[in-house]
Coordinates of C-alpha atoms and ligand atoms in Angstrom, one line a residue:
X1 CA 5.3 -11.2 -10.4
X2 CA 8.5 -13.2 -10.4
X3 CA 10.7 -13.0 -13.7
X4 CA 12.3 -15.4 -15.9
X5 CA 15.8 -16.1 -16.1
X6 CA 15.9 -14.6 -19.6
X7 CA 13.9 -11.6 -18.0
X8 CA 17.3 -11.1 -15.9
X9 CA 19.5 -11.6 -18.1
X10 CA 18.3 -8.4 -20.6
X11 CA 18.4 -6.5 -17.1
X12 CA 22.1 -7.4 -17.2
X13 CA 22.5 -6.4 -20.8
X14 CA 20.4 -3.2 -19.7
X15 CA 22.6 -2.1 -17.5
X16 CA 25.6 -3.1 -19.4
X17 CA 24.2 -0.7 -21.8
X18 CA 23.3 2.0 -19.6
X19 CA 27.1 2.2 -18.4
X20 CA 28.4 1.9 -22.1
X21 CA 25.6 4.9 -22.4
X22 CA 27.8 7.0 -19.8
X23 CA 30.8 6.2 -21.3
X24 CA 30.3 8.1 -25.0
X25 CA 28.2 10.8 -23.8
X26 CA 29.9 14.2 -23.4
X27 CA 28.6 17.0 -21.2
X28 CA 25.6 16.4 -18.6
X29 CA 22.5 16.7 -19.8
X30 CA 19.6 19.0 -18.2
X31 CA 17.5 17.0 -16.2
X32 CA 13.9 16.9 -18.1
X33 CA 15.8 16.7 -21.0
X34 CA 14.1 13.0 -22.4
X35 CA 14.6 11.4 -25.6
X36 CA 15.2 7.9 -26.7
X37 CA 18.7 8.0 -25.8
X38 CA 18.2 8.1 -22.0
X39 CA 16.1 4.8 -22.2
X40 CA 18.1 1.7 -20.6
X41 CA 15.5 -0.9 -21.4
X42 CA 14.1 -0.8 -17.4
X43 CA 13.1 2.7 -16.8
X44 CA 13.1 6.2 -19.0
X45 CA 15.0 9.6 -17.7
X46 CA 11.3 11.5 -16.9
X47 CA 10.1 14.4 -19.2
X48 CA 10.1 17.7 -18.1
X49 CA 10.0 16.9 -14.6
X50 CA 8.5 18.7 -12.1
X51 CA 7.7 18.3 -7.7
X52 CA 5.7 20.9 -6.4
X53 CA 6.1 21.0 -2.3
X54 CA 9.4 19.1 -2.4
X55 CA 12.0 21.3 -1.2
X56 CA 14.9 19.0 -1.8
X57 CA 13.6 18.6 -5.1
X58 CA 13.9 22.5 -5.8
X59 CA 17.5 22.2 -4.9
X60 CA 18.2 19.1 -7.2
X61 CA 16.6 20.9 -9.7
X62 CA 18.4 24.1 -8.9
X63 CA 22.0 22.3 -9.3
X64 CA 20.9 20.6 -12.3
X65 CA 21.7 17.3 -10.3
X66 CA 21.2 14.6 -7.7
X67 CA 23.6 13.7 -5.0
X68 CA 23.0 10.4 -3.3
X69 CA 24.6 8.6 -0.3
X70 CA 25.6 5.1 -0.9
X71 CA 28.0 2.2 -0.1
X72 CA 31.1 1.0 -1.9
X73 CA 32.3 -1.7 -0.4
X74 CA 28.9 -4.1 -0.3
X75 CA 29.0 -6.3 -3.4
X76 CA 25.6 -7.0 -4.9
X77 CA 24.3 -3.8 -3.0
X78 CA 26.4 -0.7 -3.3
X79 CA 30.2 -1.6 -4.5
X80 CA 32.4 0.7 -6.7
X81 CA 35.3 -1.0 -8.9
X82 CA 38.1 1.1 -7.5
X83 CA 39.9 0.3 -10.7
X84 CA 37.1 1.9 -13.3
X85 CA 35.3 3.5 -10.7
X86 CA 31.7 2.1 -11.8
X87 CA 29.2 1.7 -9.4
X88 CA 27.0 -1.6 -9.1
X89 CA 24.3 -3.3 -7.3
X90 CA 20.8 -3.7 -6.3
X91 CA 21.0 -0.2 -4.1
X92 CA 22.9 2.0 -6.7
X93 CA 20.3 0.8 -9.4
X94 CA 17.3 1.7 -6.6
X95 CA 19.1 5.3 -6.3
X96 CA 19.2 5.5 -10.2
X97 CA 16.0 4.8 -11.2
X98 CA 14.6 7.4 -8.6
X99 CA 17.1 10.0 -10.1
X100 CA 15.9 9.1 -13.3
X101 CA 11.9 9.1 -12.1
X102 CA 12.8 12.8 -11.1
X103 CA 14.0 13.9 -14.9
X104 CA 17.8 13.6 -14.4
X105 CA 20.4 11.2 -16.2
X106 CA 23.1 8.9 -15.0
X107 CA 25.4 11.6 -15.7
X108 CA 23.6 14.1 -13.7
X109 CA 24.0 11.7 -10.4
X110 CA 26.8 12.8 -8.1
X111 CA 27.2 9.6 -5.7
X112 CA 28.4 10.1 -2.4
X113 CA 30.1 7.2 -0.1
X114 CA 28.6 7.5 3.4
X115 CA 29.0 4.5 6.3
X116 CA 26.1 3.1 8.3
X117 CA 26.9 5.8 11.0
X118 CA 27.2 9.3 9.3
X119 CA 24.0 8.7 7.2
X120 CA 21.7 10.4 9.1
X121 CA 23.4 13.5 9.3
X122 CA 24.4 13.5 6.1
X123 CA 20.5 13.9 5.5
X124 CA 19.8 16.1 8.2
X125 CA 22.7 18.7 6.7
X126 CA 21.5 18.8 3.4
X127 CA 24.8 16.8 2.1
X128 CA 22.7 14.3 0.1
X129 CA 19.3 14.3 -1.2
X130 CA 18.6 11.0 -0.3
X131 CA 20.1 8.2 0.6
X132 CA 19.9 4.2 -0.3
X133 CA 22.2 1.8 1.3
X134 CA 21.1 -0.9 3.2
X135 CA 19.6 1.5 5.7
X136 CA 17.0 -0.1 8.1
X137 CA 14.0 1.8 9.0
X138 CA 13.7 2.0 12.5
X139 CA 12.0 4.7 14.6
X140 CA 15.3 5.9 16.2
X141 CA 16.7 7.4 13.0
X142 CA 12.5 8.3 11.7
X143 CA 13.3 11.1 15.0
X144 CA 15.7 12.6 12.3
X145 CA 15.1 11.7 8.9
X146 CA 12.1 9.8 6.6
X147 CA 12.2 6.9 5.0
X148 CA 10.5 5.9 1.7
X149 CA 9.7 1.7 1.7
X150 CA 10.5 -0.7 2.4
X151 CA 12.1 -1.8 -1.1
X152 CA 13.7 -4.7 1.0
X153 CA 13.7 -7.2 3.1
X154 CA 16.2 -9.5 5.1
X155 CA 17.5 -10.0 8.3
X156 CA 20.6 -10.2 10.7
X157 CA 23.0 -13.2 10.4
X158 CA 26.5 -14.4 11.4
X159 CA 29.6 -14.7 8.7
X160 CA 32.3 -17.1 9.6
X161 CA 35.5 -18.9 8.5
X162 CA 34.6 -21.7 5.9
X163 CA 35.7 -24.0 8.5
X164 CA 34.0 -22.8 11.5
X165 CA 32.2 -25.6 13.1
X166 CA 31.5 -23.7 16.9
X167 CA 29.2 -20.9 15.7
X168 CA 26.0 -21.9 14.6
X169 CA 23.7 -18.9 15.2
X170 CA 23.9 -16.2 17.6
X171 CA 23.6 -18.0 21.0
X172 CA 27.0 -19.6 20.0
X173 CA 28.9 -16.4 20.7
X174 CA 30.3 -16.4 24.4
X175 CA 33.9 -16.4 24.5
X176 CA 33.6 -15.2 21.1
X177 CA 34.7 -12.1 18.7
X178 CA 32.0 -10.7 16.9
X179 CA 32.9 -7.6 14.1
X180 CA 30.3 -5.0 13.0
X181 CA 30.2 -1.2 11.9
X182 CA 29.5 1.4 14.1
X183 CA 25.6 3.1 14.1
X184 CA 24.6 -0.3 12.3
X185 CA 21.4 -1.8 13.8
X186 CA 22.7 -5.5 14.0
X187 CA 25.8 -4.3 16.2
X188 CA 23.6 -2.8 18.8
X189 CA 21.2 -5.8 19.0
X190 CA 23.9 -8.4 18.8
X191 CA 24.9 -6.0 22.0
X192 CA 21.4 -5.7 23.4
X193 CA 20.1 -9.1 23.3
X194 CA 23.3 -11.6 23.0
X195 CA 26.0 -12.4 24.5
X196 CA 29.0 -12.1 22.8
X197 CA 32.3 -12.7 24.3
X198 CA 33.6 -9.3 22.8
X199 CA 32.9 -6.6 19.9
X200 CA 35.2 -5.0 17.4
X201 CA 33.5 -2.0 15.7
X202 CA 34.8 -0.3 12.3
X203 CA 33.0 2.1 9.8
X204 CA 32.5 -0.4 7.1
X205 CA 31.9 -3.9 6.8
X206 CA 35.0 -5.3 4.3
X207 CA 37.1 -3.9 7.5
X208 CA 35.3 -6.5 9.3
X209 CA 35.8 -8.9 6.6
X210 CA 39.5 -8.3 6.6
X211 CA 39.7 -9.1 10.7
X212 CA 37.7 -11.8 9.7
X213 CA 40.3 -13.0 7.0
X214 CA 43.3 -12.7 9.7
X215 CA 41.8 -14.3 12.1
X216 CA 41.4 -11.4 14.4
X217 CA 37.8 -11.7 15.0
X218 CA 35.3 -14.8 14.9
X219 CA 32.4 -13.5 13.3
X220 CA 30.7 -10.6 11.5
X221 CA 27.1 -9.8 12.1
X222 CA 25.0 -7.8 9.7
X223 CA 22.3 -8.1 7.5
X224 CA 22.3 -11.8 5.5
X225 CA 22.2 -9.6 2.4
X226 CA 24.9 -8.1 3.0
X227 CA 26.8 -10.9 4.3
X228 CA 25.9 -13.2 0.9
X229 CA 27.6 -10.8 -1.1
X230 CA 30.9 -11.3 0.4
X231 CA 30.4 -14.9 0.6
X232 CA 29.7 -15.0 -3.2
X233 CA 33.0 -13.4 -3.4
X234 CA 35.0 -15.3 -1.4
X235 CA 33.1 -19.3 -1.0
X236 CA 35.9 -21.3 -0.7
X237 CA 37.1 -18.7 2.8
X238 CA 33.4 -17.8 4.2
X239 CA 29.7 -19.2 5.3
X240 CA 26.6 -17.8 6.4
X241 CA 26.0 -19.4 9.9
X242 CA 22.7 -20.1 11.0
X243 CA 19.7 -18.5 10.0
X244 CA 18.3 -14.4 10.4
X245 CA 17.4 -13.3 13.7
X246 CA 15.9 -9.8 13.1
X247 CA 14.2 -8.4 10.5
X248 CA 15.5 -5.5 8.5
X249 CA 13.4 -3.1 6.2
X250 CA 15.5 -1.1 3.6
X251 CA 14.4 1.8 2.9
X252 CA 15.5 5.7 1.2
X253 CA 16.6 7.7 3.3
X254 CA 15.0 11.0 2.6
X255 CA 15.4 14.7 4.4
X256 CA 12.3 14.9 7.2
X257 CA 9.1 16.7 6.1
X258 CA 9.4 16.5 2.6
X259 CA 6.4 14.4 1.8
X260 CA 6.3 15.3 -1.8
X261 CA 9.5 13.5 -2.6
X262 CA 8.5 10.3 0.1
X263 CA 5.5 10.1 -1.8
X264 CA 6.9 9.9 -5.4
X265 CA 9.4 7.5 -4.1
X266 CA 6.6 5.3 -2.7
X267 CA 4.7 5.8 -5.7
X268 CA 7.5 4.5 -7.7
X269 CA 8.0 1.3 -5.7
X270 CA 4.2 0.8 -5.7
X271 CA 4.2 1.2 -9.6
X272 CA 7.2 0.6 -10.9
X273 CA 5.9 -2.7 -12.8
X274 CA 8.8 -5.4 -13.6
X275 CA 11.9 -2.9 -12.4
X276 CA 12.5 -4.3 -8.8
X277 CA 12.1 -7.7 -10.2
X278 CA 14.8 -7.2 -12.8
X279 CA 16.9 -5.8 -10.4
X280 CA 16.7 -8.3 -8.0
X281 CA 17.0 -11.2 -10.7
X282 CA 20.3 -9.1 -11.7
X283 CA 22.1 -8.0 -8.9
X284 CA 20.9 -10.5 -5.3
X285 CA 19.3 -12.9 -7.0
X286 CA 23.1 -14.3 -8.1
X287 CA 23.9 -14.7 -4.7
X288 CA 21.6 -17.3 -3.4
X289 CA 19.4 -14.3 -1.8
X290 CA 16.2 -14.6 -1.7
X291 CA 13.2 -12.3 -1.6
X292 CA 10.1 -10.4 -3.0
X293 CA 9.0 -6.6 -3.4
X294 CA 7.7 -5.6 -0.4
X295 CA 4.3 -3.1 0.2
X296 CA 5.3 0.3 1.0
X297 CA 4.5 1.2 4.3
Ligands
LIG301 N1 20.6 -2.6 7.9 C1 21.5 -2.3 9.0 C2 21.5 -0.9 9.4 O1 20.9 -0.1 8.7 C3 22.9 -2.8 8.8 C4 23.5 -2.5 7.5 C5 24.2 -1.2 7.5 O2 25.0 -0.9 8.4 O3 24.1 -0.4 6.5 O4 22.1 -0.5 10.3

């Protein structure tokens, strides 16, 4: 069901709330702990919480708290204000409200910042519980990890100069300088199946919008998503060109074998009701992006 525009705008006041919330409170609270205070308006802290079979559940729980993998440098999807600190976007809300599904409050959530290439083992080591960060499911990484999903989906594009008239989609690329991040699925296919005159790879994606800035490269490839959010940062310098040429499916990252938890994270998605709409009207929405809640596989 798609929302209203008023529907997105309380998710906005939601959230405001929520971070207001973590703000005045004092110590972390146990997770299980419940109440009215720990209700945002889109989803409740759960009640006495329990997992049986999840192992990585037993640790949370052990710890008293969750520690998720995300990015901080992809507005709209995972982006932290390095003034305050305060993490927003479409995937830091996803890891939130599966914290919160699993008993434990915003101040319980540890979040770690891990790029496109170290996620993996970040999982496999037992560094993060799970992970969400515009992390494409693909049978490659499914050797190591699970994935919970989709939640999301979009599709490779091409970020250029405002004023780029040569690139018009990828088979526009010879001669040309095309930027991605290392261990990302669209630098490998833009590798694989196209022809670009060069690559530059870096660990995150505003490096690449920096070369991109200067002048040093002529094009970024990565998911449109992700590519939107910069442009809705910066319209006046860059432009989306052409249209998607792959198709990614976000999903959340989880530690292999732990069913338990990939089931309650699938069972979220498949009932969560008006959340994912709210968040999408909230945080992608803004951008021009558009999109519906996937099935889980
Ligand atoms: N979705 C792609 C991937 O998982 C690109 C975005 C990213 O690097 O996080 O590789």
């Amino acid at each position: 069901m798609r929302i209203t525009r008023a529907a997105g705008a309380f998710a906005g006041i939601a959230i405001a709330a929520l971070a207001l919330a973590g703000c005045n409170s004092g110590s972390p609270t146990s997770p299980g702990a419940g109440g009215d205070d720990d209700d945002n308006g889109l989803w409740q802290v759960a009640d006495d919480f329990a997992l049986d079979g999840s192992p990585t559940f037993a640790e949370m729980d052990d710890r008293d708290g969750v520690i998720v993998g995300v990015k901080n440098d992809q507005p709209g999807l995972g982006y932290e204000d390095a003034a305050s600190g305060e993490r927003t976007g479409f995937d830091v809300d996803i890891a939130r409200w599966i914290a919160a599904s699993l008993g434990f409050e915003e101040d319980d959530i540890t979040f770690e910042t891990i790029p496109s290439a170290n996620r993996e083992q970040a999982i496999v080591n037992g560094d993060i519980d799970y992970y969400v960060g515009t992390y494409s499911i693909t049978d490659e990484r499914k050797k190591q990890i699970d994935f919970a999903g989709p939640y999301f989906i979009t599709g490779q594009g091409l970020l250029v100069a405002a004023d780029n008239e040569d690139i018009a989609g990828p088979d526009d690329l010879a001669g040309k300088v095309v930027c991605s991040v290392t261990g990302s699925t669209p630098l490998q296919r833009i590798r694989d199946e196209y022809s670009p005159g060069d690559t530059r790879e870096y660990d995150t994606y505003s490096q690449c919008i920096d070369q991109l800035l200067q002048g040093q490269v002529d094009a970024i490839t990565t998911d449109e998503a992700i590519l939107a959010g910069y442009v809705a940062q910066r319209p006046d310098d860059l432009k989306i060109a052409g249209e998607p040429f792959s198709e990614e499916r976000y999903g959340v990252g989880l530690p292999k074998g732990d069913t338990a938890l990939l089931d309650h994270v699938n069972g979220l998605f498949t009932d969560g009701g008006d959340v994912w709409d709210a968040l999408f009207e909230e945080h992608l929405a803004p951008a021009g992006i558009d999109g519906e809640q996937p099935a889980v596989d």
